[in-house]
Amino acid sequence: TARRVARVLLPLWRKTIVALALSLAALGANVGLLATAGYLLAAAAMQPLLASLAFPMTAVRVLGVSRAVLRYGERLVAHGAVLAWLADMRLWLFGRLVPLAPGALARRGGDVLARLTADLEELQNLYLRVLLPLAVAALAVASIGAVLLIASPVLALVATICLLAVGLGDRKSVV
């Protein structure tokens, strides 16, 4: 079944790579925003000169806006690709069903058409809500492991195992 889904979704691979890159960049901006905002709050508690906080304040603004823009771009690319693919799949499906219309679909043609269209809609949800977020999570875990590998192989291994355990244990994020 996974091979069939992969074969059907193969035309989306270019836009999927762009969507993955945008999603990872948005995730990086998210992490940067969290870290910079935390630093800014801790530094502001020390009551330094306002000029020394200019860079972190600017970074918070830039990261906040870039996170939203990157997330919007990722959604635009991914949904655009899936909707164009769905249009092609519907044309293919209707092209296959039209020759069957006079005879084989005479009694229950509407039911068959509704069922097949609903199945196509489910493939859209599979791509947008399962496969793409799963790929982003896998790439994020691999990236974190690679960065931590520079500091300590043991730390990288422990962090990767913990992240995988949390990701696999959280059933709400998958369905």
PDB file of C-alpha atoms in Angstrom:
ATOM      1  CA  THR A   1       0.000   0.000   0.000  1.00  0.00           C
ATOM      2  CA  ALA A   2       2.842   2.417   0.771  1.00  0.00           C
ATOM      3  CA  ARG A   3       4.297   1.825  -2.699  1.00  0.00           C
ATOM      4  CA  ARG A   4       0.980   2.650  -4.335  1.00  0.00           C
ATOM      5  CA  VAL A   5       0.666   5.876  -2.361  1.00  0.00           C
ATOM      6  CA  ALA A   6       4.265   6.788  -3.190  1.00  0.00           C
ATOM      7  CA  ARG A   7       3.668   6.091  -6.885  1.00  0.00           C
ATOM      8  CA  VAL A   8       0.491   8.169  -6.901  1.00  0.00           C
ATOM      9  CA  LEU A   9       2.120  11.091  -5.074  1.00  0.00           C
ATOM     10  CA  LEU A  10       5.325  10.993  -7.151  1.00  0.00           C
ATOM     11  CA  PRO A  11       4.368  13.997  -9.326  1.00  0.00           C
ATOM     12  CA  LEU A  12       4.478  16.177  -6.196  1.00  0.00           C
ATOM     13  CA  TRP A  13       8.133  15.539  -5.351  1.00  0.00           C
ATOM     14  CA  ARG A  14       9.547  18.904  -6.513  1.00  0.00           C
ATOM     15  CA  LYS A  15       7.003  20.975  -4.651  1.00  0.00           C
ATOM     16  CA  THR A  16       7.287  18.625  -1.690  1.00  0.00           C
ATOM     17  CA  ILE A  17      10.983  19.441  -1.406  1.00  0.00           C
ATOM     18  CA  VAL A  18      10.193  23.167  -1.515  1.00  0.00           C
ATOM     19  CA  ALA A  19       7.453  22.719   1.106  1.00  0.00           C
ATOM     20  CA  LEU A  20       9.826  20.709   3.305  1.00  0.00           C
ATOM     21  CA  ALA A  21      12.520  23.376   3.022  1.00  0.00           C
ATOM     22  CA  LEU A  22      10.057  26.141   3.875  1.00  0.00           C
ATOM     23  CA  SER A  23       8.669  24.157   6.783  1.00  0.00           C
ATOM     24  CA  LEU A  24      12.140  23.451   8.179  1.00  0.00           C
ATOM     25  CA  ALA A  25      13.043  27.125   7.799  1.00  0.00           C
ATOM     26  CA  ALA A  26       9.849  28.087   9.658  1.00  0.00           C
ATOM     27  CA  LEU A  27      10.741  25.586  12.374  1.00  0.00           C
ATOM     28  CA  GLY A  28      14.214  27.124  12.623  1.00  0.00           C
ATOM     29  CA  ALA A  29      12.695  30.602  12.865  1.00  0.00           C
ATOM     30  CA  ASN A  30      10.390  29.281  15.582  1.00  0.00           C
ATOM     31  CA  VAL A  31      13.306  27.927  17.608  1.00  0.00           C
ATOM     32  CA  GLY A  32      15.296  31.109  17.031  1.00  0.00           C
ATOM     33  CA  LEU A  33      12.336  33.217  18.136  1.00  0.00           C
ATOM     34  CA  LEU A  34      11.936  31.205  21.313  1.00  0.00           C
ATOM     35  CA  ALA A  35      15.639  31.400  22.142  1.00  0.00           C
ATOM     36  CA  THR A  36      15.944  35.091  21.328  1.00  0.00           C
ATOM     37  CA  ALA A  37      12.811  36.019  23.252  1.00  0.00           C
ATOM     38  CA  GLY A  38      14.053  34.048  26.266  1.00  0.00           C
ATOM     39  CA  TYR A  39      17.406  35.780  26.087  1.00  0.00           C
ATOM     40  CA  LEU A  40      15.714  39.172  25.731  1.00  0.00           C
ATOM     41  CA  LEU A  41      13.530  38.604  28.789  1.00  0.00           C
ATOM     42  CA  ALA A  42      16.460  37.413  30.889  1.00  0.00           C
ATOM     43  CA  ALA A  43      18.683  40.275  29.734  1.00  0.00           C
ATOM     44  CA  ALA A  44      15.963  42.874  30.298  1.00  0.00           C
ATOM     45  CA  ALA A  45      15.571  41.676  33.894  1.00  0.00           C
ATOM     46  CA  MET A  46      19.142  42.869  34.523  1.00  0.00           C
ATOM     47  CA  GLN A  47      18.069  46.424  33.521  1.00  0.00           C
ATOM     48  CA  PRO A  48      20.885  47.133  31.058  1.00  0.00           C
ATOM     49  CA  LEU A  49      21.109  50.070  28.714  1.00  0.00           C
ATOM     50  CA  LEU A  50      18.364  49.965  26.135  1.00  0.00           C
ATOM     51  CA  ALA A  51      20.926  50.141  23.319  1.00  0.00           C
ATOM     52  CA  SER A  52      22.379  46.786  24.362  1.00  0.00           C
ATOM     53  CA  LEU A  53      18.974  45.183  23.800  1.00  0.00           C
ATOM     54  CA  ALA A  54      18.486  46.666  20.324  1.00  0.00           C
ATOM     55  CA  PHE A  55      19.777  43.617  18.459  1.00  0.00           C
ATOM     56  CA  PRO A  56      17.699  41.027  20.360  1.00  0.00           C
ATOM     57  CA  MET A  57      14.574  43.203  20.020  1.00  0.00           C
ATOM     58  CA  THR A  58      15.121  43.484  16.293  1.00  0.00           C
ATOM     59  CA  ALA A  59      15.836  39.761  16.032  1.00  0.00           C
ATOM     60  CA  VAL A  60      12.547  38.947  17.792  1.00  0.00           C
ATOM     61  CA  ARG A  61      10.647  41.090  15.287  1.00  0.00           C
ATOM     62  CA  VAL A  62      12.456  39.643  12.266  1.00  0.00           C
ATOM     63  CA  LEU A  63      12.085  36.047  13.444  1.00  0.00           C
ATOM     64  CA  GLY A  64       8.405  36.522  14.288  1.00  0.00           C
ATOM     65  CA  VAL A  65       7.602  37.921  10.862  1.00  0.00           C
ATOM     66  CA  SER A  66       9.804  35.420   9.016  1.00  0.00           C
ATOM     67  CA  ARG A  67       8.176  32.520  10.860  1.00  0.00           C
ATOM     68  CA  ALA A  68       4.745  33.630   9.688  1.00  0.00           C
ATOM     69  CA  VAL A  69       5.915  34.298   6.120  1.00  0.00           C
ATOM     70  CA  LEU A  70       7.713  30.951   5.880  1.00  0.00           C
ATOM     71  CA  ARG A  71       4.728  29.048   7.275  1.00  0.00           C
ATOM     72  CA  TYR A  72       2.442  30.828   4.811  1.00  0.00           C
ATOM     73  CA  GLY A  73       4.795  29.967   1.942  1.00  0.00           C
ATOM     74  CA  GLU A  74       4.926  26.330   2.987  1.00  0.00           C
ATOM     75  CA  ARG A  75       1.144  26.089   3.151  1.00  0.00           C
ATOM     76  CA  LEU A  76       0.781  27.891  -0.170  1.00  0.00           C
ATOM     77  CA  VAL A  77       3.223  25.562  -1.951  1.00  0.00           C
ATOM     78  CA  ALA A  78       1.926  22.333  -0.372  1.00  0.00           C
ATOM     79  CA  HIS A  79      -1.774  23.086  -0.834  1.00  0.00           C
ATOM     80  CA  GLY A  80      -1.210  24.424  -4.346  1.00  0.00           C
ATOM     81  CA  ALA A  81       0.606  21.259  -5.334  1.00  0.00           C
ATOM     82  CA  VAL A  82      -2.017  18.974  -3.824  1.00  0.00           C
ATOM     83  CA  LEU A  83      -4.945  20.856  -5.340  1.00  0.00           C
ATOM     84  CA  ALA A  84      -3.347  20.812  -8.802  1.00  0.00           C
ATOM     85  CA  TRP A  85      -2.630  17.096  -8.374  1.00  0.00           C
ATOM     86  CA  LEU A  86      -6.236  16.495  -7.276  1.00  0.00           C
ATOM     87  CA  ALA A  87      -7.518  18.267 -10.375  1.00  0.00           C
ATOM     88  CA  ASP A  88      -5.358  16.002 -12.561  1.00  0.00           C
ATOM     89  CA  MET A  89      -6.493  12.908 -10.660  1.00  0.00           C
ATOM     90  CA  ARG A  90     -10.158  13.866 -11.024  1.00  0.00           C
ATOM     91  CA  LEU A  91      -9.718  14.338 -14.774  1.00  0.00           C
ATOM     92  CA  TRP A  92      -8.035  10.933 -14.986  1.00  0.00           C
ATOM     93  CA  LEU A  93     -10.793   9.349 -12.884  1.00  0.00           C
ATOM     94  CA  PHE A  94     -13.628  10.864 -14.871  1.00  0.00           C
ATOM     95  CA  GLY A  95     -11.883   9.895 -18.106  1.00  0.00           C
ATOM     96  CA  ARG A  96     -11.900   6.300 -16.896  1.00  0.00           C
ATOM     97  CA  LEU A  97     -15.515   6.418 -15.698  1.00  0.00           C
ATOM     98  CA  VAL A  98     -17.117   8.024 -18.756  1.00  0.00           C
ATOM     99  CA  PRO A  99     -16.812   4.899 -20.963  1.00  0.00           C
ATOM    100  CA  LEU A 100     -18.465   2.874 -18.187  1.00  0.00           C
ATOM    101  CA  ALA A 101     -21.349   5.305 -17.700  1.00  0.00           C
ATOM    102  CA  PRO A 102     -24.026   3.840 -19.997  1.00  0.00           C
ATOM    103  CA  GLY A 103     -23.833   0.269 -18.721  1.00  0.00           C
ATOM    104  CA  ALA A 104     -21.796  -0.557 -15.659  1.00  0.00           C
ATOM    105  CA  LEU A 105     -22.676   2.556 -13.682  1.00  0.00           C
ATOM    106  CA  ALA A 106     -26.362   2.735 -14.617  1.00  0.00           C
ATOM    107  CA  ARG A 107     -27.763   1.783 -11.207  1.00  0.00           C
ATOM    108  CA  ARG A 108     -25.319   3.121  -8.670  1.00  0.00           C
ATOM    109  CA  GLY A 109     -23.234   5.613 -10.646  1.00  0.00           C
ATOM    110  CA  GLY A 110     -23.704   8.449  -8.162  1.00  0.00           C
ATOM    111  CA  ASP A 111     -22.627   6.298  -5.222  1.00  0.00           C
ATOM    112  CA  VAL A 112     -19.514   5.090  -7.014  1.00  0.00           C
ATOM    113  CA  LEU A 113     -18.594   8.611  -8.066  1.00  0.00           C
ATOM    114  CA  ALA A 114     -19.106   9.972  -4.543  1.00  0.00           C
ATOM    115  CA  ARG A 115     -17.011   7.182  -3.045  1.00  0.00           C
ATOM    116  CA  LEU A 116     -14.144   7.643  -5.495  1.00  0.00           C
ATOM    117  CA  THR A 117     -14.142  11.413  -5.038  1.00  0.00           C
ATOM    118  CA  ALA A 118     -14.093  10.977  -1.249  1.00  0.00           C
ATOM    119  CA  ASP A 119     -11.138   8.609  -1.582  1.00  0.00           C
ATOM    120  CA  LEU A 120      -9.257  11.247  -3.571  1.00  0.00           C
ATOM    121  CA  GLU A 121      -9.994  13.809  -0.849  1.00  0.00           C
ATOM    122  CA  GLU A 122      -8.533  11.411   1.715  1.00  0.00           C
ATOM    123  CA  LEU A 123      -5.307  11.239  -0.293  1.00  0.00           C
ATOM    124  CA  GLN A 124      -5.130  15.017   0.016  1.00  0.00           C
ATOM    125  CA  ASN A 125      -5.417  14.733   3.795  1.00  0.00           C
ATOM    126  CA  LEU A 126      -2.856  11.932   3.843  1.00  0.00           C
ATOM    127  CA  TYR A 127      -0.317  14.148   2.110  1.00  0.00           C
ATOM    128  CA  LEU A 128      -1.015  17.400   3.974  1.00  0.00           C
ATOM    129  CA  ARG A 129      -1.714  16.090   7.466  1.00  0.00           C
ATOM    130  CA  VAL A 130       0.352  12.924   7.740  1.00  0.00           C
ATOM    131  CA  LEU A 131       3.171  12.524   5.235  1.00  0.00           C
ATOM    132  CA  LEU A 132       4.440  16.102   5.044  1.00  0.00           C
ATOM    133  CA  PRO A 133       4.470  16.740   8.838  1.00  0.00           C
ATOM    134  CA  LEU A 134       6.030  13.318   9.400  1.00  0.00           C
ATOM    135  CA  ALA A 135       8.804  14.093   6.912  1.00  0.00           C
ATOM    136  CA  VAL A 136       9.425  17.491   8.547  1.00  0.00           C
ATOM    137  CA  ALA A 137       9.608  15.868  11.989  1.00  0.00           C
ATOM    138  CA  ALA A 138      12.042  13.221  10.741  1.00  0.00           C
ATOM    139  CA  LEU A 139      14.253  15.849   9.113  1.00  0.00           C
ATOM    140  CA  ALA A 140      14.126  18.003  12.256  1.00  0.00           C
ATOM    141  CA  VAL A 141      15.188  15.084  14.461  1.00  0.00           C
ATOM    142  CA  ALA A 142      17.987  14.223  12.026  1.00  0.00           C
ATOM    143  CA  SER A 143      19.129  17.860  11.950  1.00  0.00           C
ATOM    144  CA  ILE A 144      19.138  18.138  15.732  1.00  0.00           C
ATOM    145  CA  GLY A 145      21.065  14.882  15.977  1.00  0.00           C
ATOM    146  CA  ALA A 146      23.612  16.088  13.404  1.00  0.00           C
ATOM    147  CA  VAL A 147      24.150  19.408  15.196  1.00  0.00           C
ATOM    148  CA  LEU A 148      24.505  17.698  18.568  1.00  0.00           C
ATOM    149  CA  LEU A 149      26.899  15.175  17.051  1.00  0.00           C
ATOM    150  CA  ILE A 150      29.407  18.001  16.715  1.00  0.00           C
ATOM    151  CA  ALA A 151      29.282  18.619  20.462  1.00  0.00           C
ATOM    152  CA  SER A 152      29.045  15.060  21.737  1.00  0.00           C
ATOM    153  CA  PRO A 153      28.160  11.739  20.087  1.00  0.00           C
ATOM    154  CA  VAL A 154      26.606  10.457  23.308  1.00  0.00           C
ATOM    155  CA  LEU A 155      24.470  13.576  23.670  1.00  0.00           C
ATOM    156  CA  ALA A 156      23.385  13.284  20.028  1.00  0.00           C
ATOM    157  CA  LEU A 157      22.390   9.644  20.498  1.00  0.00           C
ATOM    158  CA  VAL A 158      20.453  10.288  23.717  1.00  0.00           C
ATOM    159  CA  ALA A 159      18.679  13.347  22.287  1.00  0.00           C
ATOM    160  CA  THR A 160      17.764  11.527  19.061  1.00  0.00           C
ATOM    161  CA  ILE A 161      16.384   8.539  20.977  1.00  0.00           C
ATOM    162  CA  CYS A 162      14.382  10.826  23.285  1.00  0.00           C
ATOM    163  CA  LEU A 163      12.999  12.858  20.380  1.00  0.00           C
ATOM    164  CA  LEU A 164      12.014   9.692  18.516  1.00  0.00           C
ATOM    165  CA  ALA A 165      10.356   8.283  21.647  1.00  0.00           C
ATOM    166  CA  VAL A 166       8.369  11.483  22.181  1.00  0.00           C
ATOM    167  CA  GLY A 167       7.402  11.636  18.498  1.00  0.00           C
ATOM    168  CA  LEU A 168       6.311   8.020  18.354  1.00  0.00           C
ATOM    169  CA  GLY A 169       4.553   8.211  21.708  1.00  0.00           C
ATOM    170  CA  ASP A 170       2.441  11.234  20.794  1.00  0.00           C
ATOM    171  CA  ARG A 171      -0.449   9.696  18.851  1.00  0.00           C
ATOM    172  CA  LYS A 172      -2.294  13.018  18.496  1.00  0.00           C
ATOM    173  CA  SER A 173       0.432  14.419  16.235  1.00  0.00           C
ATOM    174  CA  VAL A 174       0.107  11.544  13.752  1.00  0.00           C
ATOM    175  CA  VAL A 175      -3.670  11.287  13.396  1.00  0.00           C
TER     176      VAL A 175
END
